[in-house]
């Protein structure tokens, strides 16, 4: 078993074709809050992965989880992070469109991801299909507002990580989103409002 990543809140270990994601404690939090927050996110991530499997969405298969150890055991998704693929400068239009299609599928199932960055997307080595990972901040919601904010945060993330491809990259994402999601126009209308709000606050 080897450690392959450490993010802001979890350590990721790889053991053959298995990934173990373990949420560690943060000293600055009160212990009781720390435990319940980690437990909540661990359970949430497991629940969303289960739902995604039901709807045949390309995300890691959940094998097990333990809310005492604050860990999730899932399949390893072989491939490159979308972030690296895009930074390598390959053709990006089709991939960006696929990002939009996948997010549309999530939103159709009333799943809001909460952290749609290109580090949380993997181009599967064999199938070449875009897989989405890291559902620790995701939640179930039917609200247009929540979906619009999901898009807004993704837009921000794309602008900062992939400024060379921006804004064309996001336009392609939206093409895919519209094509795959019947309620896209409603969400996009709200997205424009969220954007304006964001702008007003920064001034
Ligand atoms: N199921 C998985 N398959 C392949 N790589 C993974 C998987 N889960 C996590 N990783 C790798 O570990 C990194 C961090 O995992 P992630 O779930 O995104 O946690 P964090 O909250 O720390 O961002 C990912 O960017 C990815 O490189
Ligand atoms: Mg992540």
GROMACS .gro file of C-alpha atoms and ligand atoms in nm:
model
  231
    1UNK     CA    1   0.000   0.000   0.000
    2UNK     CA    2   0.139   0.339  -0.096
    3UNK     CA    3   0.027   0.691  -0.032
    4UNK     CA    4  -0.047   0.865  -0.362
    5UNK     CA    5  -0.199   1.193  -0.253
    6UNK     CA    6  -0.274   1.415   0.039
    7UNK     CA    7  -0.529   1.687   0.003
    8UNK     CA    8  -0.672   1.940   0.242
    9UNK     CA    9  -0.872   1.685   0.433
   10UNK     CA   10  -0.781   1.333   0.334
   11UNK     CA   11  -0.491   1.100   0.262
   12UNK     CA   12  -0.522   0.872  -0.039
   13UNK     CA   13  -0.361   0.529  -0.043
   14UNK     CA   14  -0.341   0.291  -0.334
   15UNK     CA   15  -0.329  -0.086  -0.295
   16UNK     CA   16  -0.329  -0.259  -0.633
   17UNK     CA   17  -0.656  -0.152  -0.793
   18UNK     CA   18  -0.804  -0.019  -0.471
   19UNK     CA   19  -0.806   0.332  -0.331
   20UNK     CA   20  -0.841   0.409   0.037
   21UNK     CA   21  -0.940   0.763   0.122
   22UNK     CA   22  -0.899   0.847   0.486
   23UNK     CA   23  -1.011   1.177   0.635
   24UNK     CA   24  -0.769   1.299   0.899
   25UNK     CA   25  -0.850   1.521   1.195
   26UNK     CA   26  -0.776   1.890   1.207
   27UNK     CA   27  -0.633   2.022   1.529
   28UNK     CA   28  -0.796   2.360   1.493
   29UNK     CA   29  -1.144   2.210   1.513
   30UNK     CA   30  -1.311   2.121   1.839
   31UNK     CA   31  -1.278   1.741   1.868
   32UNK     CA   32  -1.651   1.672   1.871
   33UNK     CA   33  -1.710   1.890   1.566
   34UNK     CA   34  -1.409   1.741   1.392
   35UNK     CA   35  -1.543   1.389   1.437
   36UNK     CA   36  -1.895   1.465   1.325
   37UNK     CA   37  -1.780   1.661   1.023
   38UNK     CA   38  -1.547   1.383   0.905
   39UNK     CA   39  -1.813   1.124   0.970
   40UNK     CA   40  -2.071   1.327   0.782
   41UNK     CA   41  -1.850   1.372   0.477
   42UNK     CA   42  -1.740   1.009   0.475
   43UNK     CA   43  -2.101   0.887   0.484
   44UNK     CA   44  -2.207   1.142   0.229
   45UNK     CA   45  -1.935   1.044  -0.014
   46UNK     CA   46  -2.026   0.676   0.025
   47UNK     CA   47  -2.393   0.750  -0.027
   48UNK     CA   48  -2.337   0.954  -0.340
   49UNK     CA   49  -2.105   0.690  -0.487
   50UNK     CA   50  -2.373   0.429  -0.427
   51UNK     CA   51  -2.634   0.642  -0.601
   52UNK     CA   52  -2.398   0.708  -0.893
   53UNK     CA   53  -2.347   0.339  -0.943
   54UNK     CA   54  -2.722   0.289  -0.955
   55UNK     CA   55  -2.755   0.538  -1.238
   56UNK     CA   56  -2.451   0.399  -1.417
   57UNK     CA   57  -2.250   0.717  -1.384
   58UNK     CA   58  -1.873   0.692  -1.445
   59UNK     CA   59  -1.731   0.730  -1.094
   60UNK     CA   60  -1.533   0.494  -0.870
   61UNK     CA   61  -1.715   0.182  -0.755
   62UNK     CA   62  -1.758   0.193  -0.376
   63UNK     CA   63  -1.628  -0.119  -0.204
   64UNK     CA   64  -1.669  -0.029   0.158
   65UNK     CA   65  -1.663   0.255   0.405
   66UNK     CA   66  -1.601   0.289   0.775
   67UNK     CA   67  -1.719   0.592   0.965
   68UNK     CA   68  -1.506   0.500   1.264
   69UNK     CA   69  -1.186   0.506   1.065
   70UNK     CA   70  -1.333   0.782   0.846
   71UNK     CA   71  -1.235   0.590   0.539
   72UNK     CA   72  -1.377   0.499   0.203
   73UNK     CA   73  -1.256   0.207  -0.002
   74UNK     CA   74  -1.321   0.230  -0.373
   75UNK     CA   75  -1.188   0.121  -0.709
   76UNK     CA   76  -0.885   0.293  -0.851
   77UNK     CA   77  -0.972   0.475  -1.175
   78UNK     CA   78  -0.671   0.437  -1.404
   79UNK     CA   79  -0.591   0.733  -1.625
   80UNK     CA   80  -0.478   1.091  -1.631
   81UNK     CA   81  -0.632   1.380  -1.447
   82UNK     CA   82  -0.817   1.609  -1.683
   83UNK     CA   83  -0.608   1.888  -1.544
   84UNK     CA   84  -0.289   1.732  -1.678
   85UNK     CA   85  -0.447   1.642  -2.010
   86UNK     CA   86  -0.555   2.002  -2.060
   87UNK     CA   87  -0.223   2.145  -1.947
   88UNK     CA   88  -0.047   1.916  -2.194
   89UNK     CA   89  -0.227   2.115  -2.460
   90UNK     CA   90  -0.408   1.840  -2.647
   91UNK     CA   91  -0.740   1.891  -2.821
   92UNK     CA   92  -0.974   2.011  -2.554
   93UNK     CA   93  -1.309   2.091  -2.719
   94UNK     CA   94  -1.449   1.740  -2.707
   95UNK     CA   95  -1.328   1.684  -2.352
   96UNK     CA   96  -1.477   2.011  -2.235
   97UNK     CA   97  -1.805   1.915  -2.393
   98UNK     CA   98  -1.791   1.582  -2.213
   99UNK     CA   99  -1.735   1.763  -1.884
  100UNK     CA  100  -2.060   1.951  -1.950
  101UNK     CA  101  -2.243   1.629  -2.033
  102UNK     CA  102  -2.126   1.458  -1.714
  103UNK     CA  103  -2.216   1.752  -1.494
  104UNK     CA  104  -2.556   1.760  -1.666
  105UNK     CA  105  -2.604   1.394  -1.573
  106UNK     CA  106  -2.518   1.468  -1.211
  107UNK     CA  107  -2.756   1.762  -1.200
  108UNK     CA  108  -3.032   1.560  -1.367
  109UNK     CA  109  -2.997   1.315  -1.079
  110UNK     CA  110  -3.011   1.610  -0.837
  111UNK     CA  111  -2.651   1.561  -0.732
  112UNK     CA  112  -2.449   1.876  -0.679
  113UNK     CA  113  -2.077   1.798  -0.678
  114UNK     CA  114  -1.947   2.094  -0.479
  115UNK     CA  115  -1.588   2.081  -0.605
  116UNK     CA  116  -1.588   2.057  -0.983
  117UNK     CA  117  -1.222   2.108  -1.065
  118UNK     CA  118  -1.019   1.935  -1.335
  119UNK     CA  119  -0.823   1.756  -1.059
  120UNK     CA  120  -1.141   1.574  -0.970
  121UNK     CA  121  -1.187   1.436  -1.320
  122UNK     CA  122  -0.997   1.143  -1.469
  123UNK     CA  123  -0.986   1.040  -1.834
  124UNK     CA  124  -1.014   0.663  -1.803
  125UNK     CA  125  -0.712   0.495  -1.952
  126UNK     CA  126  -0.907   0.219  -2.127
  127UNK     CA  127  -1.256   0.347  -2.193
  128UNK     CA  128  -1.137   0.709  -2.245
  129UNK     CA  129  -1.454   0.812  -2.067
  130UNK     CA  130  -1.440   1.100  -1.825
  131UNK     CA  131  -1.481   0.981  -1.466
  132UNK     CA  132  -1.563   1.215  -1.182
  133UNK     CA  133  -1.424   1.163  -0.830
  134UNK     CA  134  -1.411   1.334  -0.490
  135UNK     CA  135  -1.773   1.352  -0.378
  136UNK     CA  136  -1.693   1.456  -0.020
  137UNK     CA  137  -1.853   1.797  -0.064
  138UNK     CA  138  -2.141   1.683  -0.276
  139UNK     CA  139  -2.505   1.678  -0.177
  140UNK     CA  140  -2.850   1.599  -0.309
  141UNK     CA  141  -3.052   1.900  -0.416
  142UNK     CA  142  -3.325   1.985  -0.661
  143UNK     CA  143  -3.260   2.356  -0.633
  144UNK     CA  144  -3.167   2.552  -0.943
  145UNK     CA  145  -2.961   2.781  -0.722
  146UNK     CA  146  -2.739   2.497  -0.597
  147UNK     CA  147  -2.675   2.374  -0.950
  148UNK     CA  148  -2.601   2.726  -1.070
  149UNK     CA  149  -2.347   2.772  -0.792
  150UNK     CA  150  -2.189   2.437  -0.884
  151UNK     CA  151  -2.138   2.573  -1.238
  152UNK     CA  152  -2.018   2.907  -1.107
  153UNK     CA  153  -1.749   2.747  -0.891
  154UNK     CA  154  -1.641   2.529  -1.182
  155UNK     CA  155  -1.620   2.836  -1.405
  156UNK     CA  156  -1.396   3.004  -1.147
  157UNK     CA  157  -1.177   2.697  -1.115
  158UNK     CA  158  -1.136   2.668  -1.493
  159UNK     CA  159  -1.049   3.033  -1.524
  160UNK     CA  160  -0.772   3.010  -1.267
  161UNK     CA  161  -0.624   2.669  -1.360
  162UNK     CA  162  -0.669   2.688  -1.736
  163UNK     CA  163  -0.656   3.056  -1.817
  164UNK     CA  164  -0.490   2.985  -2.153
  165UNK     CA  165  -0.802   2.803  -2.271
  166UNK     CA  166  -1.047   3.033  -2.102
  167UNK     CA  167  -1.324   3.134  -2.176
  168UNK     CA  168  -1.355   2.898  -2.475
  169UNK     CA  169  -1.313   2.601  -2.244
  170UNK     CA  170  -1.615   2.694  -2.035
  171UNK     CA  171  -1.824   2.773  -2.344
  172UNK     CA  172  -1.760   2.418  -2.464
  173UNK     CA  173  -1.855   2.283  -2.123
  174UNK     CA  174  -2.185   2.469  -2.145
  175UNK     CA  175  -2.254   2.328  -2.493
  176UNK     CA  176  -2.234   1.978  -2.350
  177UNK     CA  177  -2.437   2.077  -2.047
  178UNK     CA  178  -2.719   2.218  -2.260
  179UNK     CA  179  -2.722   1.920  -2.491
  180UNK     CA  180  -2.761   1.676  -2.206
  181UNK     CA  181  -2.985   1.857  -1.959
  182UNK     CA  182  -3.345   1.955  -2.038
  183UNK     CA  183  -3.354   2.212  -1.757
  184UNK     CA  184  -3.024   2.370  -1.856
  185UNK     CA  185  -3.175   2.704  -1.958
  186UNK     CA  186  -3.322   2.756  -1.613
  187UNK     CA  187  -2.992   2.677  -1.443
  188UNK     CA  188  -2.798   2.896  -1.686
  189UNK     CA  189  -3.029   3.189  -1.629
  190UNK     CA  190  -2.961   3.158  -1.257
  191UNK     CA  191  -2.592   3.111  -1.326
  192UNK     CA  192  -2.585   3.458  -1.486
  193UNK     CA  193  -2.745   3.599  -1.172
  194UNK     CA  194  -2.492   3.425  -0.949
  195UNK     CA  195  -2.218   3.570  -1.165
  196UNK     CA  196  -2.357   3.922  -1.130
  197UNK     CA  197  -2.382   3.879  -0.755
  198UNK     CA  198  -2.021   3.765  -0.747
  199UNK     CA  199  -1.917   4.070  -0.944
  200UNK     CA  200  -2.106   4.315  -0.729
  201UNK     CA  201  -1.949   4.178  -0.416
  202UNK     CA  202  -1.599   4.210  -0.549
  203UNK     CA  203  -1.648   4.578  -0.618
  204LIG     N1  204  -1.079   0.644  -0.712
  204LIG     C1  205  -0.966   0.706  -0.752
  204LIG     N2  206  -0.898   0.662  -0.860
  204LIG     C2  207  -0.784   0.723  -0.898
  204LIG     N3  208  -0.729   0.826  -0.835
  204LIG     C3  209  -0.790   0.874  -0.725
  204LIG     C4  210  -0.912   0.817  -0.677
  204LIG     N4  211  -0.951   0.884  -0.567
  204LIG     C5  212  -0.857   0.978  -0.547
  204LIG     N5  213  -0.760   0.974  -0.640
  204LIG     C6  214  -0.641   1.060  -0.651
  204LIG     O1  215  -0.618   1.124  -0.527
  204LIG     C7  216  -0.635   1.267  -0.540
  204LIG     C8  217  -0.706   1.322  -0.417
  204LIG     O2  218  -0.830   1.256  -0.399
  204LIG     P1  219  -0.965   1.336  -0.377
  204LIG     O3  220  -1.075   1.238  -0.358
  204LIG     O4  221  -0.981   1.434  -0.488
  204LIG     O5  222  -0.943   1.407  -0.237
  204LIG     P2  223  -0.914   1.558  -0.196
  204LIG     O6  224  -1.033   1.595  -0.115
  204LIG     O7  225  -0.791   1.550  -0.118
  204LIG     O8  226  -0.903   1.640  -0.320
  204LIG     C9  227  -0.713   1.285  -0.669
  204LIG     O9  228  -0.688   1.409  -0.728
  204LIG    C10  229  -0.664   1.168  -0.753
  204LIG    O10  230  -0.540   1.199  -0.811
  205LIG    MG1  231  -0.993   1.636  -0.503
   0.00000   0.00000   0.00000
